[in-house]
PDB file of N, CA and C in Angstrom:
ATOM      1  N   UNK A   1     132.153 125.281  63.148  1.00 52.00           N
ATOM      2  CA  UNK A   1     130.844 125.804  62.807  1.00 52.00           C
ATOM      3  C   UNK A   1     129.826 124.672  62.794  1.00 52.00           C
ATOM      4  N   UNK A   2     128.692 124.935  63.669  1.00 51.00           N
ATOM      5  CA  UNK A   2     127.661 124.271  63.389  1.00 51.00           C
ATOM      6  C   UNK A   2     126.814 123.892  62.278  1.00 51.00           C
ATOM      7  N   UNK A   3     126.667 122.391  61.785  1.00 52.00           N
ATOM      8  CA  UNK A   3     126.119 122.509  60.793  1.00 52.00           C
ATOM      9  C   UNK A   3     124.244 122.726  61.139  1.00 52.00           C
ATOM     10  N   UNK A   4     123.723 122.969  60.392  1.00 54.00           N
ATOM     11  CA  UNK A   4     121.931 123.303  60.166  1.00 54.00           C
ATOM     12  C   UNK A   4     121.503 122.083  59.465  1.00 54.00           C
ATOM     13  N   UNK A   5     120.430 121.800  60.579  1.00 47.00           N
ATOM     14  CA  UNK A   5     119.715 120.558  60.003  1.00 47.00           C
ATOM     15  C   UNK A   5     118.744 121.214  58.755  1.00 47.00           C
ATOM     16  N   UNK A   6     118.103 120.385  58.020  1.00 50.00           N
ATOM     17  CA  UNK A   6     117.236 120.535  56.940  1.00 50.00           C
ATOM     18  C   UNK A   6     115.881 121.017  57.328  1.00 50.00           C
ATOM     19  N   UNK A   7     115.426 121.577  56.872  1.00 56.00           N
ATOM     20  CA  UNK A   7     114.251 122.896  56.946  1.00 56.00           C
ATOM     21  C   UNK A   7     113.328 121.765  57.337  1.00 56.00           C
ATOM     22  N   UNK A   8     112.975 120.311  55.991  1.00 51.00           N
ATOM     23  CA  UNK A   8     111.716 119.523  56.809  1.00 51.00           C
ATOM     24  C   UNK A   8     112.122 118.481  57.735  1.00 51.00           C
ATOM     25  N   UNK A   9     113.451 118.656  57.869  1.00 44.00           N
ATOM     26  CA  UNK A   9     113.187 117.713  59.444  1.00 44.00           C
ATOM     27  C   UNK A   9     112.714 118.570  60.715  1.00 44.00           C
ATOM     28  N   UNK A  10     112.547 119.308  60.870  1.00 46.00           N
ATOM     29  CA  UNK A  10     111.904 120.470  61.702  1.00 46.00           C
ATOM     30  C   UNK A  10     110.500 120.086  61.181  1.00 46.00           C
ATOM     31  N   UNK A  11     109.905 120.351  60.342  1.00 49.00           N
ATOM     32  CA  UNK A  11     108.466 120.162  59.980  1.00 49.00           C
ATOM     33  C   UNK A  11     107.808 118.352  60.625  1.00 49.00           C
ATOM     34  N   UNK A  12     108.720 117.825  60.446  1.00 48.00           N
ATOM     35  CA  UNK A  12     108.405 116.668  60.496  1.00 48.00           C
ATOM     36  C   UNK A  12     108.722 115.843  62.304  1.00 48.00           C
ATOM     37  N   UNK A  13     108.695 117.144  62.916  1.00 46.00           N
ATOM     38  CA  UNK A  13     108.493 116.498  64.308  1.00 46.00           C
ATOM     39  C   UNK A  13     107.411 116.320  64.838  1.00 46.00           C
ATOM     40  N   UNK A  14     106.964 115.531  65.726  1.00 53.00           N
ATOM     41  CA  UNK A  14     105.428 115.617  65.876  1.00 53.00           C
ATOM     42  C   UNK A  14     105.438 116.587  67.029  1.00 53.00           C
ATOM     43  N   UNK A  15     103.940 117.447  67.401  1.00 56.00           N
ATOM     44  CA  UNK A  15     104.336 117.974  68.617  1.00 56.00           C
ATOM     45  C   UNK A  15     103.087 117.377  69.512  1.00 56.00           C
ATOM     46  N   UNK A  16     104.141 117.156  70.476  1.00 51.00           N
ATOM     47  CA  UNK A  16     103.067 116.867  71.624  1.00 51.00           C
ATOM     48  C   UNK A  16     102.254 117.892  72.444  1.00 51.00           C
ATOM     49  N   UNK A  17     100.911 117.904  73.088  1.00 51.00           N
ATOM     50  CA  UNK A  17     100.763 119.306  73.853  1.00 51.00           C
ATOM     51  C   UNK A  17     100.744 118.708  75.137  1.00 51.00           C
ATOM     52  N   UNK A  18     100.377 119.409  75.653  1.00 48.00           N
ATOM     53  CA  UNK A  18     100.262 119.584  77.246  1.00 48.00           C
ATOM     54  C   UNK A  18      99.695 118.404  78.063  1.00 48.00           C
ATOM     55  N   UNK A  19      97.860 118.663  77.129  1.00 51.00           N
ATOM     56  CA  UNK A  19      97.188 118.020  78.127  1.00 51.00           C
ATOM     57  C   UNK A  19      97.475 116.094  77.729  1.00 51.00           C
ATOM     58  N   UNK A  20      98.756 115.945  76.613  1.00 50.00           N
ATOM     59  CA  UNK A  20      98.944 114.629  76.670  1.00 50.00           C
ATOM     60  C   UNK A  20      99.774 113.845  77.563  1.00 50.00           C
ATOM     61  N   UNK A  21     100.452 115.224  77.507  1.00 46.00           N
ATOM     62  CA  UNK A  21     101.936 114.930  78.751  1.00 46.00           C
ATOM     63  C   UNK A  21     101.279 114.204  80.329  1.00 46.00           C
ATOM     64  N   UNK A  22     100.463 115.770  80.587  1.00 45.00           N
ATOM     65  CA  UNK A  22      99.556 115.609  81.809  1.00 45.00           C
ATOM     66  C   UNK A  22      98.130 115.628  81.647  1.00 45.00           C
ATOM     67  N   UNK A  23      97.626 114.305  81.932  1.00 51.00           N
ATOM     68  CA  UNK A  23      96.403 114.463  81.412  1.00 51.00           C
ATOM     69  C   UNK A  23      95.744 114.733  83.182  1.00 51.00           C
ATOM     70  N   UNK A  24      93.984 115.448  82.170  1.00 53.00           N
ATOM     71  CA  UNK A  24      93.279 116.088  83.005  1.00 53.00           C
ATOM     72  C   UNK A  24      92.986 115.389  84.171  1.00 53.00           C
ATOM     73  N   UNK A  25      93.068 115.862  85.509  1.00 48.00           N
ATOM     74  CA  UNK A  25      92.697 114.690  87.326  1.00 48.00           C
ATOM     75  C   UNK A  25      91.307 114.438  86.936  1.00 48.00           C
ATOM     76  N   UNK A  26      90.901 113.742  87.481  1.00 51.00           N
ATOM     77  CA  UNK A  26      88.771 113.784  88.435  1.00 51.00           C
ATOM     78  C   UNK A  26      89.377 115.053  89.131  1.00 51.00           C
ATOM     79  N   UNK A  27      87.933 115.492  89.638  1.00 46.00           N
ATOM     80  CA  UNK A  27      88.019 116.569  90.843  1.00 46.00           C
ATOM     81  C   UNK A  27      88.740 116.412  91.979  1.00 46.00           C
ATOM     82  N   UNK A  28      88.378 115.372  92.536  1.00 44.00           N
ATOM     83  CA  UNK A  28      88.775 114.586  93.615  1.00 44.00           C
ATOM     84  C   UNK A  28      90.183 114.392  94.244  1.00 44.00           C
ATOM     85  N   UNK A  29      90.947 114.038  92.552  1.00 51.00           N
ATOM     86  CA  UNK A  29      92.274 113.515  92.721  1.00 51.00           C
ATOM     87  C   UNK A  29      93.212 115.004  92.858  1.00 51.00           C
ATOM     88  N   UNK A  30      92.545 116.278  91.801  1.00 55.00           N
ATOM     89  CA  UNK A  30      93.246 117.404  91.792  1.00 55.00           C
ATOM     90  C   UNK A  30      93.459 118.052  93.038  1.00 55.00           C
ATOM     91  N   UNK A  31      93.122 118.115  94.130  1.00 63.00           N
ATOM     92  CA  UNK A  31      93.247 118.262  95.403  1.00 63.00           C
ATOM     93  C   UNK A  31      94.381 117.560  95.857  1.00 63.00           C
ATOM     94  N   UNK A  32      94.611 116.539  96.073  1.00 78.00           N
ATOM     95  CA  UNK A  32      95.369 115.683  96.639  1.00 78.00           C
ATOM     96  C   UNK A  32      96.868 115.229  96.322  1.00 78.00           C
ATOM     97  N   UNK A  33      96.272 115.371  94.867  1.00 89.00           N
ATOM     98  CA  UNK A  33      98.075 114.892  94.326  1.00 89.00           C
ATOM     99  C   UNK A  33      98.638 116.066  93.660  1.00 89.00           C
ATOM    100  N   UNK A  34      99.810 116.511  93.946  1.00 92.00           N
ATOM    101  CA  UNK A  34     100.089 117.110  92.827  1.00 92.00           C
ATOM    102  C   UNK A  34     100.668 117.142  91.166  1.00 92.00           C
ATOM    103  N   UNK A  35     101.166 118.140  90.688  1.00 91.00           N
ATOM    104  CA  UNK A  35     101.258 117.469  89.813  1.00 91.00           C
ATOM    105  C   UNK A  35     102.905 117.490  89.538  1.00 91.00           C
ATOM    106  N   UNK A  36     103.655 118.166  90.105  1.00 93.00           N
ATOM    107  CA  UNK A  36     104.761 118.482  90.154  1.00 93.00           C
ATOM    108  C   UNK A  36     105.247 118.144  91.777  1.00 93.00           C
ATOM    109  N   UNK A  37     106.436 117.015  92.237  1.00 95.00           N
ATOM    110  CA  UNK A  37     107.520 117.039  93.437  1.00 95.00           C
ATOM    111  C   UNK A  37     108.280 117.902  93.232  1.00 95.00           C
ATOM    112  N   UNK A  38     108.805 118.487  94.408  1.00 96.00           N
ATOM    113  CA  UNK A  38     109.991 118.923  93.661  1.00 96.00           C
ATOM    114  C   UNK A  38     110.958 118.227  95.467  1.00 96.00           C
ATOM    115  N   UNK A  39     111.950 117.983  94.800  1.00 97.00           N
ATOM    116  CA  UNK A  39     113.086 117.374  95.888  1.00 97.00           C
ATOM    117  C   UNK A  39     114.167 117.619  95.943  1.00 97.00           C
ATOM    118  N   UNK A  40     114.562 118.550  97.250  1.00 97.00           N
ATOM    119  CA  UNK A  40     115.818 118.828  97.309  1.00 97.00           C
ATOM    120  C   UNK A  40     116.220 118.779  98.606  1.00 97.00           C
ATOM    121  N   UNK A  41     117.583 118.078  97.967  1.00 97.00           N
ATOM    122  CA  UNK A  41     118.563 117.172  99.283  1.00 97.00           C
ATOM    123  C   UNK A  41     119.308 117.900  99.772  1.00 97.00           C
ATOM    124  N   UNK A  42     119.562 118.180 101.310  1.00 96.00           N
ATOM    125  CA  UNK A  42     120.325 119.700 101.732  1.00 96.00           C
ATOM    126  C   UNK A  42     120.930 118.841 102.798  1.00 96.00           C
ATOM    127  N   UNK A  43     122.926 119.175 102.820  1.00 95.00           N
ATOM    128  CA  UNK A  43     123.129 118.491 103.489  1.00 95.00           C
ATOM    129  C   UNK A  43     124.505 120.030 103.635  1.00 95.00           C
ATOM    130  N   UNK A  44     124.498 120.494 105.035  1.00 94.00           N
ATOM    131  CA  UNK A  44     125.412 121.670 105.720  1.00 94.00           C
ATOM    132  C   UNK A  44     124.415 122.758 104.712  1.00 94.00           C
ATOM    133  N   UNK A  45     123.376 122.924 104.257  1.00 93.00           N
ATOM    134  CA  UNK A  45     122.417 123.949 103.609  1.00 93.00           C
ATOM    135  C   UNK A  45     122.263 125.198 104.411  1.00 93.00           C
ATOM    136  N   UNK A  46     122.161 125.017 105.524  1.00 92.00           N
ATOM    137  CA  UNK A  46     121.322 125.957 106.447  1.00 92.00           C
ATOM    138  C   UNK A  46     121.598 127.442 105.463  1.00 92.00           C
ATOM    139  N   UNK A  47     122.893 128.107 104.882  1.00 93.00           N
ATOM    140  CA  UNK A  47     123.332 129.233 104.948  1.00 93.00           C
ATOM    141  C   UNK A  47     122.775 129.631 102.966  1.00 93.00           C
ATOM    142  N   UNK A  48     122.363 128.781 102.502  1.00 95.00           N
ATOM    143  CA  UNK A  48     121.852 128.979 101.411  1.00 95.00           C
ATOM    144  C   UNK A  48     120.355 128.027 101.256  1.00 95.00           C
ATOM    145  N   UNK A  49     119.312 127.209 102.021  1.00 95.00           N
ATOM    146  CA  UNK A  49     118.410 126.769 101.555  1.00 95.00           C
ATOM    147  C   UNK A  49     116.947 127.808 101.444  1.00 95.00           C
ATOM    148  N   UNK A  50     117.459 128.921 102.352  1.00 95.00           N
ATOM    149  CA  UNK A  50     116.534 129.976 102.354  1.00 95.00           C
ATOM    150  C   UNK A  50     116.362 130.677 100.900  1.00 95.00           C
ATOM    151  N   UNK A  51     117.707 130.533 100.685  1.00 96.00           N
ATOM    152  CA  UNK A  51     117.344 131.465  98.858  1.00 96.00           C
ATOM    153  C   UNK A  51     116.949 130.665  97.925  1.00 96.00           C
ATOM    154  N   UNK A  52     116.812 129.187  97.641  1.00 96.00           N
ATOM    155  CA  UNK A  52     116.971 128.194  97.004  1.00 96.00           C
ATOM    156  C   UNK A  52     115.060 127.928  96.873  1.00 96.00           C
ATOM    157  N   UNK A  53     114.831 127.827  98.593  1.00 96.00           N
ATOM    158  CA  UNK A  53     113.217 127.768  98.528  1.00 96.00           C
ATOM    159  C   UNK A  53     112.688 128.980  97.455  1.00 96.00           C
ATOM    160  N   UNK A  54     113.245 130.351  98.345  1.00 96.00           N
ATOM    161  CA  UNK A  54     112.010 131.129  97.754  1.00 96.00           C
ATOM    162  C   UNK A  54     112.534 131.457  96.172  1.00 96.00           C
ATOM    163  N   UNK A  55     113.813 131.018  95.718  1.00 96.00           N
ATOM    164  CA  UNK A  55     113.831 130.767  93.867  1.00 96.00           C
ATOM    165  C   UNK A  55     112.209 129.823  93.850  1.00 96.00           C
ATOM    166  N   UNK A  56     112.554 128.301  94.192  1.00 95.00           N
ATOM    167  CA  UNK A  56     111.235 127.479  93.888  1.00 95.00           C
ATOM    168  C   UNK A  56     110.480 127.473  93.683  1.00 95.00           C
ATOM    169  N   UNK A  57     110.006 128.418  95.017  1.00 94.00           N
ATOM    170  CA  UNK A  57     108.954 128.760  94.990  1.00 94.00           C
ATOM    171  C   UNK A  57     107.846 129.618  94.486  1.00 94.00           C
ATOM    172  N   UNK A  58     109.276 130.711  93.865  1.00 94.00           N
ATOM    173  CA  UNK A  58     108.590 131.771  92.798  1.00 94.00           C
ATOM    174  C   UNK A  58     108.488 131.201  91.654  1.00 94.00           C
ATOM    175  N   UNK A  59     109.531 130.316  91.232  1.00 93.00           N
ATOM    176  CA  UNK A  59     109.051 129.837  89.940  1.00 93.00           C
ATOM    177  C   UNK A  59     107.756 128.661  89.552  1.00 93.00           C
ATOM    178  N   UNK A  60     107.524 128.028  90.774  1.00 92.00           N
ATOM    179  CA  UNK A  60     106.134 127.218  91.280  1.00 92.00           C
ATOM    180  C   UNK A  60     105.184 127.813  90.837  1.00 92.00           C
ATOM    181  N   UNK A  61     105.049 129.335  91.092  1.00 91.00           N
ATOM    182  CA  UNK A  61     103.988 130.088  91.470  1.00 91.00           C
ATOM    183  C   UNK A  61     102.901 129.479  90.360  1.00 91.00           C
ATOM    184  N   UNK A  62     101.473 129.190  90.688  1.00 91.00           N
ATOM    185  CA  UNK A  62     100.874 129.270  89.728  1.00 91.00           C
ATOM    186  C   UNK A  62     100.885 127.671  88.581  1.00 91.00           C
ATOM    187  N   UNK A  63     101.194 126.275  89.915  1.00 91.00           N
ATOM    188  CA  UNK A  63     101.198 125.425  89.681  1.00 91.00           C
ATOM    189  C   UNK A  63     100.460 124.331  90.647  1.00 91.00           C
ATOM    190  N   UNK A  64     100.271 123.343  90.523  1.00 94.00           N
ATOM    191  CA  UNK A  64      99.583 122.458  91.832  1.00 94.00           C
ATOM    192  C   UNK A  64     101.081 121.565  91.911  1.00 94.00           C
ATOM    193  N   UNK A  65     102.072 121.845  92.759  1.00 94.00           N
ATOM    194  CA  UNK A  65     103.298 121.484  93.373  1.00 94.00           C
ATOM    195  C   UNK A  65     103.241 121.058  94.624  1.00 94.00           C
ATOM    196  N   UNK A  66     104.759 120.444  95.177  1.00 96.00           N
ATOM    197  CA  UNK A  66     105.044 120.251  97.073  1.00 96.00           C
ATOM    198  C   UNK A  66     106.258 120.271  96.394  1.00 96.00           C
ATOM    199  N   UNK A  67     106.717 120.901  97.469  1.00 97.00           N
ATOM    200  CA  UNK A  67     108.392 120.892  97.894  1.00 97.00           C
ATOM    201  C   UNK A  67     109.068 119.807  99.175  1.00 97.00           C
ATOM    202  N   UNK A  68     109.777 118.821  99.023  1.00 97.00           N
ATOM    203  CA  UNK A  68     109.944 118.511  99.659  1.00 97.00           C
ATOM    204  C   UNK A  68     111.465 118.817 100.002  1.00 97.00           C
ATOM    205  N   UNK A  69     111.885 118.646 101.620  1.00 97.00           N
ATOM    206  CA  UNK A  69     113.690 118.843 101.456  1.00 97.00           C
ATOM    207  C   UNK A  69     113.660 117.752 102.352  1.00 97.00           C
ATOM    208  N   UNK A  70     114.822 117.120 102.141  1.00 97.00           N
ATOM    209  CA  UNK A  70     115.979 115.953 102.888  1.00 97.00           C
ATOM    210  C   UNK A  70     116.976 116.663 103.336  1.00 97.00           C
ATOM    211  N   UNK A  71     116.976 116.847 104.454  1.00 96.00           N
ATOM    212  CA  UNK A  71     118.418 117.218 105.917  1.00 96.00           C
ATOM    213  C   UNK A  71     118.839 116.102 106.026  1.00 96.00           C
ATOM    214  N   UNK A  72     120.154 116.179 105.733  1.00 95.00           N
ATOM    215  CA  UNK A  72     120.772 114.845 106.589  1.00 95.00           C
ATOM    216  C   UNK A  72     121.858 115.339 106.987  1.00 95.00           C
ATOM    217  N   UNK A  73     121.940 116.944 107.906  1.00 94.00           N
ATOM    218  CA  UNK A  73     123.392 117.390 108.421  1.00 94.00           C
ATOM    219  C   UNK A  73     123.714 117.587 109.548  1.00 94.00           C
ATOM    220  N   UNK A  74     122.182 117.910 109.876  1.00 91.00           N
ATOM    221  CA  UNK A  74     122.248 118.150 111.310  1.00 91.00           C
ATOM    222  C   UNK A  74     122.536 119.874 112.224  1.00 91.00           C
ATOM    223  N   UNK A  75     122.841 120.549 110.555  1.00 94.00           N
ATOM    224  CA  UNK A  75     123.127 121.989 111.132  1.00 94.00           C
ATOM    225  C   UNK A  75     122.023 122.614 111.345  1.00 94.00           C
ATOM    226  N   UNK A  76     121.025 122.377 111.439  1.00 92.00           N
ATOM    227  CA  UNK A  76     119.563 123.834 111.831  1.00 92.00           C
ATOM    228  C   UNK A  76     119.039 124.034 110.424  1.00 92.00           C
ATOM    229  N   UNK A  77     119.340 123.669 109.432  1.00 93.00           N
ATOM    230  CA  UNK A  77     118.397 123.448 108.186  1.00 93.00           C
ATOM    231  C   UNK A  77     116.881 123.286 107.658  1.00 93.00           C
ATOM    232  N   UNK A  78     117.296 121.902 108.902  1.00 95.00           N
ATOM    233  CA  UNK A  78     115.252 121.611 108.838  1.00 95.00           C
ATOM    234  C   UNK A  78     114.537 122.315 109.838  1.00 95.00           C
ATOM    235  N   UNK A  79     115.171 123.122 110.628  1.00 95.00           N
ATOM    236  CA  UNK A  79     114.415 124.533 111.775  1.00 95.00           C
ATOM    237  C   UNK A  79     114.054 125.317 110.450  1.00 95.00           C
ATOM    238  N   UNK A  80     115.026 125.784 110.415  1.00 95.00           N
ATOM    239  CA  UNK A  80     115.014 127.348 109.174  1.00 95.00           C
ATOM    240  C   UNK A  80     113.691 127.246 108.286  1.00 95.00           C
ATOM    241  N   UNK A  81     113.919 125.408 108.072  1.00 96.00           N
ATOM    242  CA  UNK A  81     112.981 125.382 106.932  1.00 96.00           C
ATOM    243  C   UNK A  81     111.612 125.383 107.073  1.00 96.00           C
ATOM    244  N   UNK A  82     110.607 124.829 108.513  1.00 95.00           N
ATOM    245  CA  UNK A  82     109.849 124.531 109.139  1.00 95.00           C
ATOM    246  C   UNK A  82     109.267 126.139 109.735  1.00 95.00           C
ATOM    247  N   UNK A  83     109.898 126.757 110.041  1.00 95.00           N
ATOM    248  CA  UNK A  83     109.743 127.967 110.323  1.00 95.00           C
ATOM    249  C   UNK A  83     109.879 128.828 109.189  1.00 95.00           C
ATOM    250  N   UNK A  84     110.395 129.007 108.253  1.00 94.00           N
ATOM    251  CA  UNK A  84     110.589 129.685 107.263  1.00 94.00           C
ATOM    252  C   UNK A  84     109.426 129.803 106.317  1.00 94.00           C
ATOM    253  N   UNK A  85     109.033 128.422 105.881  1.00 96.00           N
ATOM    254  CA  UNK A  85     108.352 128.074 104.947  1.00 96.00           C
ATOM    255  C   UNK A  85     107.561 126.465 105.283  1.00 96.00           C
ATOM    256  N   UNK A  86     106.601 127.452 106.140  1.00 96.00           N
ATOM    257  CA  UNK A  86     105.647 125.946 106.266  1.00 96.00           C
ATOM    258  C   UNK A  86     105.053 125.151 105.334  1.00 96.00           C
ATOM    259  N   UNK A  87     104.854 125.071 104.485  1.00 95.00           N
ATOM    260  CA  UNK A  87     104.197 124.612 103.418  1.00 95.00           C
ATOM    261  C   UNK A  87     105.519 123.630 102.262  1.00 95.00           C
ATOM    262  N   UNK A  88     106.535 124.081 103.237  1.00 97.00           N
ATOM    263  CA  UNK A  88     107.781 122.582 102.222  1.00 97.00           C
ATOM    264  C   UNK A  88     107.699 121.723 103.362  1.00 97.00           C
ATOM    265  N   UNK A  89     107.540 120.518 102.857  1.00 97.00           N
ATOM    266  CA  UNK A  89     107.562 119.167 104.031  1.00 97.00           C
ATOM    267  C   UNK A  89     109.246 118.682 104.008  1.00 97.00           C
ATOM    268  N   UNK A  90     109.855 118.582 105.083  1.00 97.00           N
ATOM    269  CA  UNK A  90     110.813 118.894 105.665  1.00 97.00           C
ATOM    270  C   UNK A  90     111.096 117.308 106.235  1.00 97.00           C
ATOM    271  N   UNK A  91     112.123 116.495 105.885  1.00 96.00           N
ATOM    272  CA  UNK A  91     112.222 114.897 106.238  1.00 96.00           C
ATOM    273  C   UNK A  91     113.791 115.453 106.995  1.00 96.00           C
ATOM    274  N   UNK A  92     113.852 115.223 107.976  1.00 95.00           N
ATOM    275  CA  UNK A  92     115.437 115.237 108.367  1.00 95.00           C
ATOM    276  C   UNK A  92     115.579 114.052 108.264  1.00 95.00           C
ATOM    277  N   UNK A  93     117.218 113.700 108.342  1.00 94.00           N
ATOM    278  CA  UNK A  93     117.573 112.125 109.021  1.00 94.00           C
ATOM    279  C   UNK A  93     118.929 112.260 109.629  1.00 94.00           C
ATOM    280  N   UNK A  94     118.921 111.306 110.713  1.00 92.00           N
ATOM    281  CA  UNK A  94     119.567 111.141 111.368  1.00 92.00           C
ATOM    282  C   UNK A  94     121.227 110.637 110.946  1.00 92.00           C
ATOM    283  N   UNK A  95     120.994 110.248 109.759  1.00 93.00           N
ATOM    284  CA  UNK A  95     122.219 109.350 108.901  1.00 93.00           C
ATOM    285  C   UNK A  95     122.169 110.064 107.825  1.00 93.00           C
ATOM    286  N   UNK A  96     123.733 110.569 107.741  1.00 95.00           N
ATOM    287  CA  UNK A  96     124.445 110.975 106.392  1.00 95.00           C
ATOM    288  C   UNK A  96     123.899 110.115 105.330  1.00 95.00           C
ATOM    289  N   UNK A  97     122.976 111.563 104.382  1.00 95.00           N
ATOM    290  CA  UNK A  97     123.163 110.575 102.991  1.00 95.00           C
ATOM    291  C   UNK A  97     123.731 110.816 101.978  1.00 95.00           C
ATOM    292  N   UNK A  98     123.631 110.423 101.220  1.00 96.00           N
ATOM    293  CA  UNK A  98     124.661 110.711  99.543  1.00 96.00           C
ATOM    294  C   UNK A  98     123.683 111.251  98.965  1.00 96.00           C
ATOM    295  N   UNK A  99     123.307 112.639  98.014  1.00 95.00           N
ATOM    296  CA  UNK A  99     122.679 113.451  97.421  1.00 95.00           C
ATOM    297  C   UNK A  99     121.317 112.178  96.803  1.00 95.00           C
ATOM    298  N   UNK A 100     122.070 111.338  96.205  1.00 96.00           N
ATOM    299  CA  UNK A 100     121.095 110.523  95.681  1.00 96.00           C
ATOM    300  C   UNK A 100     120.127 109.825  96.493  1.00 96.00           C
ATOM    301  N   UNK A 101     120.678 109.315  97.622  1.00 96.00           N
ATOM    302  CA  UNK A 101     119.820 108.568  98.762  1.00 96.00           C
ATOM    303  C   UNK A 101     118.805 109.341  99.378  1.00 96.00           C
ATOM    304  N   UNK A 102     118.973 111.071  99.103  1.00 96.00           N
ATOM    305  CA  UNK A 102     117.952 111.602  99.949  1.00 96.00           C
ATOM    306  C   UNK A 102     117.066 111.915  98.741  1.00 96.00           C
ATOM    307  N   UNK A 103     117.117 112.225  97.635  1.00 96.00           N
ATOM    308  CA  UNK A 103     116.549 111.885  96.654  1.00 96.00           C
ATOM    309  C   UNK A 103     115.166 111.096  96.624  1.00 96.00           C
ATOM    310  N   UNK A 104     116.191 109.806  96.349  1.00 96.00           N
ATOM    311  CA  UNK A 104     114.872 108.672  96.593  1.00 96.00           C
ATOM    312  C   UNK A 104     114.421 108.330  97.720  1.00 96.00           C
ATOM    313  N   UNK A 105     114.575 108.901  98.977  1.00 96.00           N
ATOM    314  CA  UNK A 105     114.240 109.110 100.505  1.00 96.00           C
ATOM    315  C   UNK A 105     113.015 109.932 100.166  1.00 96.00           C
ATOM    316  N   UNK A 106     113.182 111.315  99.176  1.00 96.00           N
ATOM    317  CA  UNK A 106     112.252 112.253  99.070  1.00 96.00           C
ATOM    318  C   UNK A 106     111.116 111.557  98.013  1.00 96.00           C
ATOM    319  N   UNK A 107     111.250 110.609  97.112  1.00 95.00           N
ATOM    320  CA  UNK A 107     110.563 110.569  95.969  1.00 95.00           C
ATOM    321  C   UNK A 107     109.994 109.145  96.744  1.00 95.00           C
ATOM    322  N   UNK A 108     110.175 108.545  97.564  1.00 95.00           N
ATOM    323  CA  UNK A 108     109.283 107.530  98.687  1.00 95.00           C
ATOM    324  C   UNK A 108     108.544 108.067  99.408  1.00 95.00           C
ATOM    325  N   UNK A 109     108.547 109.563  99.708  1.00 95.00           N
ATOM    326  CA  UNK A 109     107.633 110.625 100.779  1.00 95.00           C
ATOM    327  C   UNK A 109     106.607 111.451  99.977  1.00 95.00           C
ATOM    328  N   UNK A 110     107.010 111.667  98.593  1.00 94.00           N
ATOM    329  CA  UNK A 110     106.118 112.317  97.589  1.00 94.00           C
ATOM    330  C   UNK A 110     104.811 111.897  97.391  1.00 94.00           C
ATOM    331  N   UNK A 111     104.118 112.395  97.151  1.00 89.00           N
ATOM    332  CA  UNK A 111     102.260 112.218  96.741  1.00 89.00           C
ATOM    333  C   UNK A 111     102.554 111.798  95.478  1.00 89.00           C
TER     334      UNK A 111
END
């Protein structure tokens, strides 16, 4: 059985809001950058990245986001994806990577 923390250590958290987390752009910058990457590394994907986007993308809805995906398989993935859903920027590569390498492949391509 779980024990229960004490009623004022709950009181005594601070809370942070929103606009401290993310603070407000210039005009300028809100265009351009977003405020959310999102990166996902697809490697033999082709037969599930179609359902995966439009999860993302529904849950995006109603954010200033980019989707980016990393192919590194070579099966028709980054077609599907380019055609599917123009608006995810789509990096293939030519060289097998390790989930993590396309990762930070994707988070070097990010705004």
């Amino acid at each position: 059985m779980r024990k229960q923390l004490p009623k004022d250590l709950h009181s005594k958290s601070p809370r942070i809001s929103q606009s401290e987390v993310f603070p407000q752009r210039q005009s300028s910058e809100a265009n351009d950058i977003p405020d959310l990457s999102i990166i996902i590394p697809a490697y033999y994907g082709r037969s599930t990245i179609c359902q995966c986007l439009t999860s993302v993308l529904k849950a995006a809805q109603g954010r200033n986001y980019e989707v980016l995906v990393v192919e590194s398989s070579g099966d028709g993935s980054a077609e599907v994806v380019q055609e599917c859903f123009p608006e995810v920027r789509v990096f293939p590569s030519a060289a097998r990577l390790t989930a993590g390498q396309a990762r930070n492949m994707g988070i070097r391509q990010a705004r």
